[in-house]
Amino acid sequence: MKKFLWGLGLCFYALLANAQDAKFGNLSFEKAVNLSGKQRMLSQKIAKIIVLKSLGANGLNMERELKSSQTLFNRNLMILKNNSVSQSAKVKAKVLAESKEWSRFKLTLPTAANDLETFLNQTESLLRKCHEVVMAIEEASNYNKQISYSAASDQLRVETINVSGKQRMLSQKMCLYYAACRAFNTKKKSNAVCNNYVSVYNEMNRVINDLMVNELNNSEIDLVISEILDIFQEIEDKKSDFVDNKTPLLTVLKSTDNMLNNFNKLTNLYSVQK
């Protein structure tokens, strides 16, 4: 009987330790999902700049944005590596796979404009690796929050950060493929990329409707969502031009950057919410 009680006590203290240790290294799972989600966005932002440059867009600001995006990706990856040391083998493997794909991707950047079709495939490969890291961290969060008896709203917050954060990526992906479609049309080369940006837009439009009724929302979050809806409405008002790739590229660039800024605000609000 004493052995049984002693073993029960060990289990209790183990669970208590898990309750205190339900973190991703030194980060909360909320922050880890937010950070890893930014990698998805940065992969598309970097690719977007490369495609814009292939269309003749240049300038000091663009070069700075390209350099800063690569610097951020490197820094975020280092943070993910350092904080994944104590995580599951699956999480560590996914982070390592992202790191290797990033190393390959960087080598393609100087000559990417020479073969945009191949470059877009490489971009998709990096995006998949980044997304797999996010999903592995979300899965680890779900496991840790279950064994630490966290409230259901805690895991909902992690999942919502993932969904909201994904929209940051999609805003950049939409602009990337809108610009790529313009590039392929300029070269009189038919390519399926022209269908992609409309599909991305439709997905974003659907998800924002879901986020509008998320139970974690408060007045501050609702305000940001309303600002995002205004941007979508501007596109909807001239949807046929957008679908036909007739909207000025600069207009799409500004709209998608506004989306990025607002979805970043939204994701950060979900991330710090208690």
XYZ file of N, CA and C in Angstrom:
822
model
N 0.835 -1.205 0.000
C 0.000 0.000 0.000
C 0.874 1.261 0.000
N 1.937 1.226 0.819
C 2.838 2.380 0.881
C 3.503 2.625 -0.467
N 3.904 1.482 -1.131
C 4.530 1.614 -2.445
C 3.563 2.228 -3.449
N 2.286 1.805 -3.346
C 1.267 2.330 -4.249
C 1.099 3.841 -4.052
N 1.004 4.248 -2.769
C 0.836 5.679 -2.470
C 2.064 6.474 -2.895
N 3.235 5.848 -2.704
C 4.472 6.530 -3.113
C 4.503 6.735 -4.624
N 4.097 5.676 -5.362
C 4.047 5.772 -6.821
C 3.022 6.789 -7.274
N 1.882 6.824 -6.552
C 0.841 7.792 -6.892
C 1.348 9.219 -6.675
N 2.128 9.371 -5.594
C 2.691 10.684 -5.312
C 3.667 11.130 -6.397
N 4.473 10.180 -6.893
C 5.401 10.502 -7.976
C 4.658 10.938 -9.227
N 3.546 10.232 -9.524
C 2.742 10.594 -10.693
C 2.174 11.998 -10.547
N 1.730 12.307 -9.311
C 1.156 13.625 -9.047
C 2.193 14.722 -9.274
N 3.398 14.490 -8.735
C 4.450 15.497 -8.890
C 4.920 15.608 -10.339
N 4.881 14.473 -11.079
C 5.238 14.507 -12.493
C 4.244 15.352 -13.272
N 2.957 15.151 -12.955
C 1.916 15.938 -13.618
C 2.041 17.413 -13.259
N 2.382 17.678 -11.995
C 2.554 19.055 -11.555
C 3.719 19.702 -12.288
N 4.790 18.920 -12.454
C 5.955 19.446 -13.176
C 5.598 19.739 -14.625
N 4.808 18.825 -15.222
C 4.379 19.040 -16.596
C 3.521 20.281 -16.720
N 2.679 20.520 -15.711
C 1.811 21.692 -15.722
C 2.632 22.976 -15.711
N 3.780 22.911 -15.014
C 4.637 24.085 -14.942
C 5.562 24.180 -16.159
N 5.759 23.010 -16.853
C 6.736 22.921 -17.919
C 6.105 22.874 -19.304
N 4.823 23.170 -19.424
C 4.119 23.098 -20.704
C 4.532 24.273 -21.575
N 5.811 24.236 -21.990
C 6.353 25.328 -22.794
C 7.204 24.761 -23.921
N 7.491 25.602 -24.888
C 8.365 25.233 -25.992
C 9.734 25.841 -25.685
N 10.526 25.104 -24.915
C 11.794 25.661 -24.446
C 11.533 26.841 -23.550
N 12.089 27.995 -23.877
C 11.854 29.208 -23.088
C 10.657 30.010 -23.569
N 9.970 29.499 -24.600
C 8.823 30.189 -25.175
C 7.517 29.518 -24.770
N 6.456 30.288 -24.698
C 5.135 29.677 -24.587
C 4.814 29.056 -25.935
N 3.899 28.088 -25.939
C 3.517 27.489 -27.212
C 2.833 28.525 -28.108
N 2.147 29.472 -27.498
C 1.518 30.534 -28.282
C 2.574 31.322 -29.066
N 3.649 31.699 -28.384
C 4.705 32.464 -29.043
C 5.466 31.610 -30.057
N 5.619 30.326 -29.742
C 6.332 29.428 -30.661
C 5.566 29.244 -31.967
N 4.256 29.101 -31.877
C 3.433 28.965 -33.084
C 3.442 30.270 -33.872
N 3.376 31.379 -33.169
C 3.425 32.688 -33.832
C 4.758 32.863 -34.565
N 5.844 32.547 -33.896
C 7.176 32.706 -34.478
C 7.372 31.785 -35.679
N 7.020 30.521 -35.523
C 7.189 29.570 -36.631
C 6.276 29.930 -37.793
N 5.095 30.485 -37.480
C 4.188 30.923 -38.534
C 4.758 32.068 -39.350
N 5.563 32.898 -38.722
C 6.183 34.016 -39.458
C 7.131 33.515 -40.529
N 7.704 32.332 -40.317
C 8.596 31.760 -41.323
C 7.845 31.476 -42.622
N 6.593 31.022 -42.496
C 5.779 30.801 -43.697
C 5.640 32.105 -44.472
N 5.313 33.166 -43.745
C 5.117 34.465 -44.383
C 6.401 34.964 -45.030
N 7.520 34.847 -44.318
C 8.789 35.354 -44.841
C 9.214 34.619 -46.106
N 8.928 33.324 -46.176
C 9.281 32.571 -47.388
C 8.572 33.157 -48.601
N 7.315 33.543 -48.422
C 6.539 34.101 -49.532
C 6.908 35.558 -49.805
N 7.244 36.278 -48.757
C 7.636 37.684 -48.926
C 8.936 37.788 -49.703
N 9.894 36.940 -49.378
C 11.176 36.940 -50.083
C 10.962 36.599 -51.561
N 10.149 35.574 -51.810
C 9.869 35.165 -53.187
C 9.140 36.272 -53.939
N 8.225 36.954 -53.264
C 7.484 38.058 -53.883
C 8.437 39.145 -54.362
N 9.405 39.502 -53.520
C 10.356 40.551 -53.880
C 11.187 40.136 -55.093
N 11.586 38.864 -55.127
C 12.369 38.365 -56.258
C 11.574 38.482 -57.558
N 10.292 38.107 -57.520
C 9.452 38.181 -58.720
C 9.217 39.632 -59.127
N 8.999 40.503 -58.145
C 8.815 41.922 -58.454
C 10.066 42.500 -59.113
N 11.216 42.084 -58.628
C 12.466 42.556 -59.219
C 12.621 42.055 -60.660
N 12.114 40.851 -60.921
C 12.191 40.317 -62.287
C 11.331 41.122 -63.246
N 10.335 41.835 -62.687
C 9.461 42.683 -63.496
C 10.015 44.100 -63.642
N 11.182 44.334 -63.053
C 11.818 45.637 -63.193
C 11.694 46.539 -61.985
N 11.005 46.052 -60.942
C 10.881 46.858 -59.724
C 12.218 46.863 -58.990
N 12.667 48.042 -58.636
C 13.951 48.166 -57.944
C 13.876 49.298 -56.932
N 14.973 49.542 -56.266
C 15.008 50.620 -55.297
C 15.635 50.168 -54.000
N 16.115 51.139 -53.247
C 16.800 50.863 -51.991
C 15.881 50.191 -50.984
N 14.625 50.631 -50.927
C 13.690 50.050 -49.966
C 13.455 48.570 -50.232
N 13.353 48.208 -51.509
C 13.134 46.807 -51.863
C 14.339 45.948 -51.474
N 15.529 46.468 -51.720
C 16.737 45.728 -51.338
C 16.818 45.563 -49.820
N 16.447 46.610 -49.111
C 16.458 46.534 -47.643
C 15.450 45.504 -47.148
N 14.259 45.498 -47.783
C 13.212 44.564 -47.376
C 13.638 43.125 -47.635
N 14.298 42.906 -48.759
C 14.792 41.561 -49.075
C 15.836 41.116 -48.061
N 16.774 41.996 -47.760
C 17.833 41.667 -46.807
C 17.279 41.459 -45.398
N 16.376 42.352 -44.972
C 15.825 42.237 -43.611
C 14.967 40.983 -43.465
N 14.259 40.596 -44.536
C 13.426 39.386 -44.481
C 14.298 38.146 -44.325
N 15.426 38.113 -45.021
C 16.347 36.978 -44.882
C 16.976 36.954 -43.487
N 17.312 38.136 -42.975
C 17.881 38.228 -41.629
C 16.881 37.728 -40.588
N 15.625 38.136 -40.729
C 14.582 37.691 -39.801
C 14.379 36.189 -39.871
N 14.391 35.648 -41.088
C 14.219 34.198 -41.235
C 15.340 33.468 -40.513
N 16.568 33.909 -40.722
C 17.716 33.289 -40.050
C 17.593 33.377 -38.531
N 17.208 34.543 -38.040
C 17.116 34.748 -36.592
C 15.994 33.902 -35.991
N 14.844 33.897 -36.645
C 13.725 33.081 -36.158
C 14.082 31.599 -36.139
N 14.783 31.166 -37.190
C 15.182 29.761 -37.272
C 16.127 29.397 -36.136
N 17.043 30.293 -35.797
C 17.960 30.049 -34.692
C 17.197 29.921 -33.372
N 16.194 30.773 -33.179
C 15.384 30.708 -31.963
C 14.615 29.398 -31.897
N 14.060 28.979 -33.023
C 13.324 27.713 -33.063
C 14.248 26.536 -32.769
N 15.434 26.556 -33.337
C 16.406 25.482 -33.082
C 16.763 25.417 -31.599
N 17.093 26.551 -31.017
C 17.516 26.589 -29.615
C 16.422 26.122 -28.673
N 15.184 26.463 -28.988
C 14.083 26.120 -28.084
C 13.450 24.767 -28.375
N 13.887 24.121 -29.457
C 13.347 22.794 -29.772
C 14.201 21.665 -29.203
N 15.303 22.013 -28.565
C 16.233 20.994 -28.047
C 15.546 20.011 -27.122
N 14.646 20.500 -26.276
C 13.975 19.639 -25.301
C 12.638 19.101 -25.812
N 12.339 19.330 -27.086
C 11.065 18.895 -27.640
C 11.160 17.481 -28.227
N 10.061 17.009 -28.772
C 10.001 15.653 -29.308
C 10.905 15.501 -30.525
N 11.185 14.234 -30.859
C 12.014 13.950 -32.028
C 11.354 14.490 -33.302
N 10.028 14.443 -33.340
C 9.301 14.928 -34.520
C 9.509 16.429 -34.710
N 9.365 17.190 -33.638
C 9.541 18.646 -33.724
C 10.964 18.977 -34.168
N 11.941 18.321 -33.548
C 13.340 18.601 -33.900
C 13.629 18.252 -35.360
N 13.039 17.152 -35.833
C 13.251 16.739 -37.227
C 12.641 17.751 -38.199
N 11.472 18.282 -37.849
C 10.810 19.254 -38.724
C 11.589 20.577 -38.773
N 12.120 20.991 -37.632
C 12.927 22.215 -37.590
C 14.203 22.028 -38.412
N 14.806 20.854 -38.292
C 16.022 20.565 -39.062
C 15.721 20.552 -40.561
N 14.578 19.984 -40.939
C 14.196 19.933 -42.350
C 13.979 21.343 -42.912
N 13.381 22.218 -42.103
C 13.209 23.608 -42.537
C 14.561 24.273 -42.737
N 15.483 24.015 -41.824
C 16.815 24.611 -41.898
C 17.540 24.176 -43.172
N 17.464 22.893 -43.492
C 18.128 22.383 -44.693
C 17.500 22.965 -45.959
N 16.159 23.044 -45.974
C 15.474 23.585 -47.150
C 15.791 25.067 -47.328
N 15.903 25.778 -46.226
C 16.259 27.194 -46.273
C 17.658 27.383 -46.857
N 18.586 26.528 -46.478
C 19.951 26.610 -47.014
C 19.946 26.403 -48.521
N 19.139 25.440 -48.994
C 19.044 25.207 -50.437
C 18.381 26.392 -51.141
N 17.335 26.921 -50.513
C 16.568 28.014 -51.111
C 17.428 29.256 -51.306
N 18.238 29.581 -50.324
C 19.069 30.786 -50.402
C 20.023 30.741 -51.596
N 20.477 29.548 -51.939
C 21.411 29.407 -53.052
C 20.761 29.738 -54.391
N 19.434 29.634 -54.467
C 18.732 29.862 -55.732
C 18.432 31.345 -55.980
N 18.505 32.168 -54.942
C 18.054 33.553 -55.056
C 18.795 34.372 -56.118
N 20.116 34.278 -56.242
C 20.810 35.131 -57.224
C 20.373 34.892 -58.669
N 19.959 33.667 -58.996
C 19.599 33.349 -60.385
C 18.117 33.017 -60.542
N 17.313 33.299 -59.538
C 15.899 32.905 -59.551
C 15.133 33.497 -60.723
N 15.442 34.729 -61.097
C 14.707 35.409 -62.167
C 14.896 34.739 -63.520
N 15.937 33.919 -63.653
C 16.202 33.251 -64.932
C 15.210 32.133 -65.226
N 14.638 31.568 -64.183
C 13.661 30.475 -64.351
C 12.647 30.577 -63.222
N 11.659 31.427 -63.397
C 10.679 31.681 -62.335
C 9.841 30.464 -62.008
N 9.575 29.652 -63.012
C 8.750 28.461 -62.763
C 9.428 27.525 -61.774
N 10.709 27.268 -61.980
C 11.470 26.424 -61.056
C 11.569 27.091 -59.689
N 11.786 28.393 -59.697
C 11.894 29.123 -58.436
C 10.606 29.034 -57.623
N 9.460 29.141 -58.275
C 8.178 29.036 -57.563
C 8.015 27.650 -56.949
N 8.480 26.624 -57.636
C 8.431 25.269 -57.062
C 9.315 25.165 -55.828
N 10.482 25.788 -55.887
C 11.389 25.783 -54.736
C 10.786 26.566 -53.569
N 10.083 27.645 -53.904
C 9.416 28.441 -52.878
C 8.341 27.627 -52.177
N 7.583 26.858 -52.954
C 6.541 26.003 -52.384
C 7.144 24.935 -51.472
N 8.294 24.425 -51.854
C 8.962 23.411 -51.037
C 9.364 23.983 -49.681
N 9.921 25.197 -49.684
C 10.287 25.841 -48.414
C 9.044 26.129 -47.582
N 7.991 26.581 -48.229
C 6.752 26.872 -47.513
C 6.209 25.623 -46.826
N 6.252 24.496 -47.515
C 5.769 23.242 -46.914
C 6.563 22.892 -45.665
N 7.880 23.045 -45.730
C 8.722 22.724 -44.567
C 8.405 23.646 -43.392
N 8.184 24.925 -43.694
C 7.837 25.876 -42.633
C 6.491 25.521 -42.011
N 5.529 25.160 -42.854
C 4.199 24.826 -42.367
C 4.244 23.566 -41.495
N 5.064 22.616 -41.873
C 5.183 21.376 -41.085
C 5.725 21.649 -39.684
N 6.596 22.641 -39.558
C 7.096 23.015 -38.231
C 5.963 23.582 -37.386
N 5.158 24.465 -37.979
C 4.025 25.048 -37.246
C 3.090 23.953 -36.753
N 2.757 23.021 -37.627
C 1.813 21.970 -37.262
C 2.391 21.030 -36.203
N 3.687 20.775 -36.268
C 4.325 19.920 -35.260
C 4.313 20.596 -33.889
N 4.536 21.913 -33.863
C 4.498 22.649 -32.597
C 3.074 22.703 -32.058
N 2.100 22.899 -32.938
C 0.700 22.893 -32.489
C 0.327 21.535 -31.898
N 0.786 20.471 -32.530
C 0.528 19.115 -32.021
C 1.174 18.912 -30.652
N 2.412 19.383 -30.507
C 3.106 19.274 -29.218
C 2.384 20.080 -28.152
N 1.881 21.229 -28.526
C 1.126 22.066 -27.593
C -0.115 21.344 -27.100
N -0.826 20.719 -28.028
C -2.050 20.004 -27.660
C -1.749 18.902 -26.650
N -0.671 18.159 -26.890
C -0.277 17.082 -25.972
C 0.096 17.647 -24.599
N 0.937 18.680 -24.597
C 1.399 19.255 -23.328
C 0.267 19.893 -22.530
N -0.639 20.550 -23.221
C -1.739 21.205 -22.509
C -2.731 20.180 -21.959
N -2.835 19.016 -22.608
C -3.702 17.955 -22.088
C -3.146 17.364 -20.800
N -1.842 17.063 -20.821
C -1.276 16.416 -19.629
C -1.085 17.409 -18.480
N -1.140 18.701 -18.786
C -1.020 19.696 -17.721
C -2.394 20.254 -17.323
N -3.442 19.635 -17.867
C -4.820 20.010 -17.531
C -5.089 21.492 -17.781
N -4.554 22.007 -18.885
C -4.819 23.399 -19.244
C -6.259 23.543 -19.724
N -6.760 24.756 -19.639
C -8.123 25.017 -20.102
C -8.185 24.841 -21.619
N -9.361 24.432 -22.094
C -9.542 24.221 -23.532
C -9.262 25.494 -24.320
N -9.530 26.636 -23.709
C -9.304 27.913 -24.397
C -7.826 28.144 -24.680
N -6.932 27.527 -23.877
C -5.497 27.685 -24.106
C -5.087 27.076 -25.444
N -5.585 25.873 -25.733
C -5.261 25.242 -27.009
C -5.983 25.925 -28.159
N -7.198 26.399 -27.921
C -7.909 27.156 -28.958
C -7.093 28.383 -29.347
N -6.435 28.999 -28.377
C -5.617 30.178 -28.659
C -4.448 29.807 -29.581
N -3.806 28.683 -29.296
C -2.699 28.222 -30.129
C -3.174 27.958 -31.556
N -4.312 27.275 -31.686
C -4.845 26.949 -33.009
C -5.270 28.207 -33.767
N -5.814 29.180 -33.040
C -6.241 30.428 -33.676
C -5.049 31.237 -34.142
N -3.971 31.224 -33.360
C -2.739 31.914 -33.759
C -2.208 31.306 -35.061
N -2.282 29.992 -35.166
C -1.859 29.315 -36.389
C -2.698 29.779 -37.582
N -4.015 29.776 -37.418
C -4.920 30.145 -38.517
C -4.742 31.614 -38.908
N -4.734 32.478 -37.902
C -4.567 33.905 -38.173
C -3.197 34.186 -38.785
N -2.175 33.531 -38.238
C -0.826 33.712 -38.755
C -0.672 33.228 -40.180
N -1.430 32.208 -40.536
C -1.365 31.700 -41.907
C -1.831 32.753 -42.903
N -2.753 33.611 -42.477
C -3.256 34.650 -43.380
C -2.165 35.665 -43.711
N -1.207 35.872 -42.814
C -0.067 36.731 -43.120
C 0.681 36.175 -44.326
N 0.900 34.856 -44.271
C 1.587 34.196 -45.375
C 0.791 34.307 -46.661
N -0.525 34.066 -46.571
C -1.361 34.073 -47.767
C -1.420 35.453 -48.417
N -1.344 36.504 -47.594
C -1.343 37.861 -48.175
C -0.142 38.046 -49.088
N 1.011 37.525 -48.676
C 2.223 37.640 -49.474
C 2.215 36.665 -50.654
N 1.629 35.502 -50.429
C 1.526 34.518 -51.506
C 0.609 35.032 -52.610
N -0.457 35.710 -52.232
C -1.386 36.255 -53.218
C -0.676 37.271 -54.110
N 0.085 38.154 -53.499
C 0.822 39.149 -54.273
C 1.909 38.489 -55.112
N 2.575 37.483 -54.551
C 3.615 36.743 -55.267
C 3.067 36.174 -56.569
N 1.929 35.490 -56.484
C 1.391 34.839 -57.671
C 0.704 35.832 -58.612
N 0.195 36.922 -58.070
C -0.347 37.971 -58.940
C 0.784 38.545 -59.795
N 1.924 38.799 -59.153
C 3.090 39.324 -59.870
C 3.656 38.275 -60.824
N 3.675 37.010 -60.403
C 4.189 35.936 -61.257
C 3.325 35.777 -62.498
N 2.021 35.900 -62.331
C 1.105 35.840 -63.471
C 1.423 36.967 -64.448
N 1.671 38.151 -63.926
C 2.023 39.288 -64.767
C 3.341 39.001 -65.512
N 4.287 38.388 -64.817
C 5.579 38.075 -65.434
C 5.427 37.058 -66.553
N 4.621 36.028 -66.313
C 4.424 35.009 -67.345
C 3.656 35.564 -68.534
N 2.698 36.436 -68.269
C 1.952 37.060 -69.366
C 2.855 37.957 -70.204
N 3.779 38.642 -69.541
C 4.728 39.510 -70.242
C 5.596 38.705 -71.203
N 5.921 37.489 -70.773
C 6.758 36.619 -71.612
C 5.927 35.761 -72.565
N 4.587 36.036 -72.577
C 3.654 35.289 -73.419
C 3.786 33.789 -73.190
N 3.910 33.446 -71.919
C 4.060 32.042 -71.557
C 2.899 31.641 -70.665
N 2.102 30.711 -71.118
C 0.943 30.277 -70.340
C 1.402 29.442 -69.152
N 0.822 29.732 -68.004
C 1.213 28.974 -66.813
C 0.071 28.977 -65.808
N -0.036 27.888 -65.032
C -1.135 27.738 -64.080
C -1.050 28.697 -62.914
N 0.070 29.416 -62.780
C 0.211 30.322 -61.634
C -0.876 31.393 -61.620
N -1.438 31.696 -62.790
C -2.453 32.747 -62.850
C -3.745 32.344 -62.146
N -3.925 31.070 -61.899
C -5.110 30.628 -61.159
C -4.888 30.674 -59.649
N -3.623 30.687 -59.238
C -3.308 30.510 -57.821
C -3.709 31.693 -56.949
N -3.491 32.909 -57.439
C -3.741 34.061 -56.566
C -5.229 34.243 -56.280
N -6.095 33.847 -57.228
C -7.540 33.929 -56.986
C -7.955 32.887 -55.939
N -7.385 31.692 -56.012
C -7.667 30.651 -55.016
C -7.222 31.086 -53.626
N -6.064 31.722 -53.560
C -5.555 32.235 -52.277
C -6.493 33.294 -51.721
N -6.924 34.202 -52.568
C -7.852 35.249 -52.135
C -9.142 34.643 -51.589
N -9.679 33.655 -52.304
C -10.926 33.025 -51.866
C -10.764 32.324 -50.517
N -9.610 31.694 -50.318
C -9.348 31.043 -49.035
C -9.278 32.062 -47.907
N -8.596 33.163 -48.141
C -8.482 34.219 -47.128
C -9.862 34.793 -46.789
N -10.653 35.005 -47.812
C -11.989 35.570 -47.620
C -12.860 34.652 -46.766
N -12.698 33.347 -46.984
C -13.471 32.374 -46.191
C -12.999 32.352 -44.739
N -11.686 32.370 -44.541
C -11.129 32.249 -43.187
C -11.448 33.478 -42.337
N -11.442 34.661 -42.957
C -11.745 35.860 -42.167
C -13.165 35.798 -41.621
N -14.079 35.163 -42.365
C -15.438 34.969 -41.857
C -15.443 34.063 -40.629
N -14.591 33.046 -40.644
C -14.480 32.153 -39.483
C -13.883 32.884 -38.282
N -12.864 33.704 -38.541
C -12.230 34.437 -37.447
C -13.182 35.448 -36.813
N -14.115 35.943 -37.590
C -15.073 36.925 -37.068
C -15.900 36.371 -35.920
N -16.117 35.066 -35.901
C -16.968 34.456 -34.863
C -16.151 33.635 -33.868
N -14.831 33.845 -33.845
C -13.987 33.131 -32.892
C -14.319 33.579 -31.468
N -14.452 32.638 -30.564
C -14.880 32.963 -29.197
C -13.816 33.700 -28.388
N -12.605 33.771 -28.905
C -11.548 34.516 -28.218
C -11.600 36.014 -28.519
N -12.430 36.409 -29.460
C -12.451 37.809 -29.894
C -12.889 38.762 -28.796
N -12.292 39.945 -28.815
C -12.712 41.035 -27.935
C -12.844 42.301 -28.794
N -13.115 43.425 -28.176
C -13.357 44.639 -28.946
C -12.139 45.075 -29.745
N -10.936 44.884 -29.197
C -9.721 45.267 -29.903
C -9.502 44.382 -31.133
N -9.746 43.102 -30.966
C -9.615 42.163 -32.078
C -10.668 42.450 -33.145
N -11.890 42.731 -32.711
C -12.963 43.040 -33.658
C -12.625 44.263 -34.503
N -11.949 45.228 -33.899
C -11.578 46.441 -34.632
C -10.590 46.127 -35.749
N -9.606 45.297 -35.449
C -8.619 44.918 -36.466
C -9.288 44.118 -37.586
N -10.192 43.228 -37.209
C -10.908 42.437 -38.218
C -11.715 43.348 -39.141
N -12.311 44.377 -38.582
C -13.092 45.303 -39.413
C -12.185 46.029 -40.415
N -10.966 46.337 -40.004
C -10.012 46.984 -40.917
C -9.617 46.031 -42.046
N -9.475 44.763 -41.718
C -9.158 43.758 -42.742
C -10.324 43.617 -43.720
N -11.536 43.628 -43.200
C -12.718 43.520 -44.057
C -12.796 44.673 -45.048
N -12.373 45.848 -44.626
C -12.368 47.009 -45.521
C -11.438 46.778 -46.712
N -10.304 46.146 -46.457
C -9.350 45.865 -47.534
C -9.946 44.861 -48.518
N -10.577 43.810 -47.969
C -11.217 42.821 -48.828
C -12.318 43.466 -49.677
N -13.045 44.380 -49.081
C -14.138 45.021 -49.805
C -13.616 45.839 -50.978
N -12.457 46.466 -50.812
C -11.853 47.237 -51.901
C -11.555 46.336 -53.104
N -11.122 45.115 -52.823
C -10.862 44.162 -53.908
C -12.169 43.676 -54.504
N -13.156 43.385 -53.637
C -14.448 42.894 -54.108
C -15.124 43.899 -55.034
N -14.955 45.175 -54.753
C -15.601 46.219 -55.559
C -15.130 46.200 -57.013
N -13.897 45.693 -57.237
C -13.375 45.601 -58.603
C -12.826 44.189 -58.842
N -13.626 43.215 -58.440
C -13.182 41.821 -58.450
C -12.825 41.332 -59.853
N -13.593 41.741 -60.873
C -13.332 41.237 -62.225
C -11.954 41.681 -62.724
N -11.562 42.911 -62.415
C -10.234 43.386 -62.802
C -9.150 42.589 -62.086
N -9.393 42.308 -60.817
C -8.436 41.535 -60.019
C -8.275 40.131 -60.601
N -9.382 39.475 -60.877
C -9.347 38.110 -61.413
C -8.639 38.072 -62.760
N -8.850 39.083 -63.575
C -8.245 39.130 -64.910
C -6.824 39.681 -64.909
N -6.274 39.953 -63.734
C -4.913 40.475 -63.597
C -4.767 41.851 -64.228
N -5.847 42.626 -64.147
C -5.834 43.974 -64.717
C -5.712 45.066 -63.656
N -5.850 44.700 -62.387
C -5.633 45.666 -61.317
C -4.154 46.057 -61.312
N -3.839 47.338 -61.201
C -2.412 47.732 -61.169
C -1.641 46.968 -60.096
N -0.475 46.512 -60.459
C 0.346 45.715 -59.535
C 0.636 46.479 -58.253
N 0.860 47.787 -58.368
C 1.132 48.597 -57.180
C -0.062 48.599 -56.237
N -1.268 48.597 -56.776
C -2.484 48.560 -55.955
C -2.565 47.246 -55.180
N -2.277 46.141 -55.867
C -2.300 44.824 -55.211
C -1.207 44.740 -54.160
N -0.048 45.292 -54.460
C 1.063 45.296 -53.505
C 0.682 46.035 -52.230
N 0.066 47.203 -52.382
C -0.335 47.992 -51.213
C -1.425 47.275 -50.416
N -2.395 46.691 -51.113
C -3.492 45.988 -50.426
C -2.983 44.795 -49.643
N -2.102 44.014 -50.253
C -1.602 42.818 -49.572
C -0.660 43.170 -48.427
N 0.086 44.258 -48.564
C 0.929 44.701 -47.447
C 0.065 45.200 -46.283
N -1.051 45.853 -46.597
C -1.994 46.254 -45.547
C -2.604 45.037 -44.868
N -2.907 44.023 -45.678
C -3.401 42.765 -45.099
C -2.371 42.174 -44.150
N -1.126 42.130 -44.610
C -0.052 41.577 -43.789
C 0.044 42.311 -42.455
N 0.063 43.637 -42.495
C 0.193 44.424 -41.270
C -0.968 44.164 -40.310
N -2.172 44.085 -40.855
C -3.337 43.888 -39.993
C -3.445 42.461 -39.470
N -3.107 41.488 -40.305
C -3.125 40.108 -39.816
C -2.001 39.883 -38.802
N -0.914 40.613 -38.940
C 0.150 40.533 -37.941
C -0.330 41.096 -36.600
N -1.031 42.224 -36.654
C -1.633 42.782 -35.437
C -2.586 41.787 -34.805
N -3.434 41.212 -35.655
C -4.449 40.274 -35.167
C -3.807 39.064 -34.505
N -2.806 38.496 -35.161
C -2.135 37.310 -34.626
C -1.428 37.620 -33.315
N -0.808 38.775 -33.232
C -0.134 39.175 -31.998
C -1.137 39.386 -30.865
N -2.311 39.921 -31.190
C -3.349 40.092 -30.169
C -3.807 38.749 -29.615
N -3.988 37.775 -30.486
C -4.339 36.431 -30.018
C -3.205 35.836 -29.202
N -1.961 36.144 -29.588
C -0.785 35.558 -28.945
C -0.598 36.032 -27.512
N -0.889 37.297 -27.247
C -0.663 37.851 -25.893
C -1.924 37.807 -25.033
N -3.025 37.385 -25.624
C -4.305 37.389 -24.888
C -4.277 36.376 -23.770
N -4.859 36.754 -22.649
C -4.980 35.846 -21.500
C -6.419 35.769 -21.013
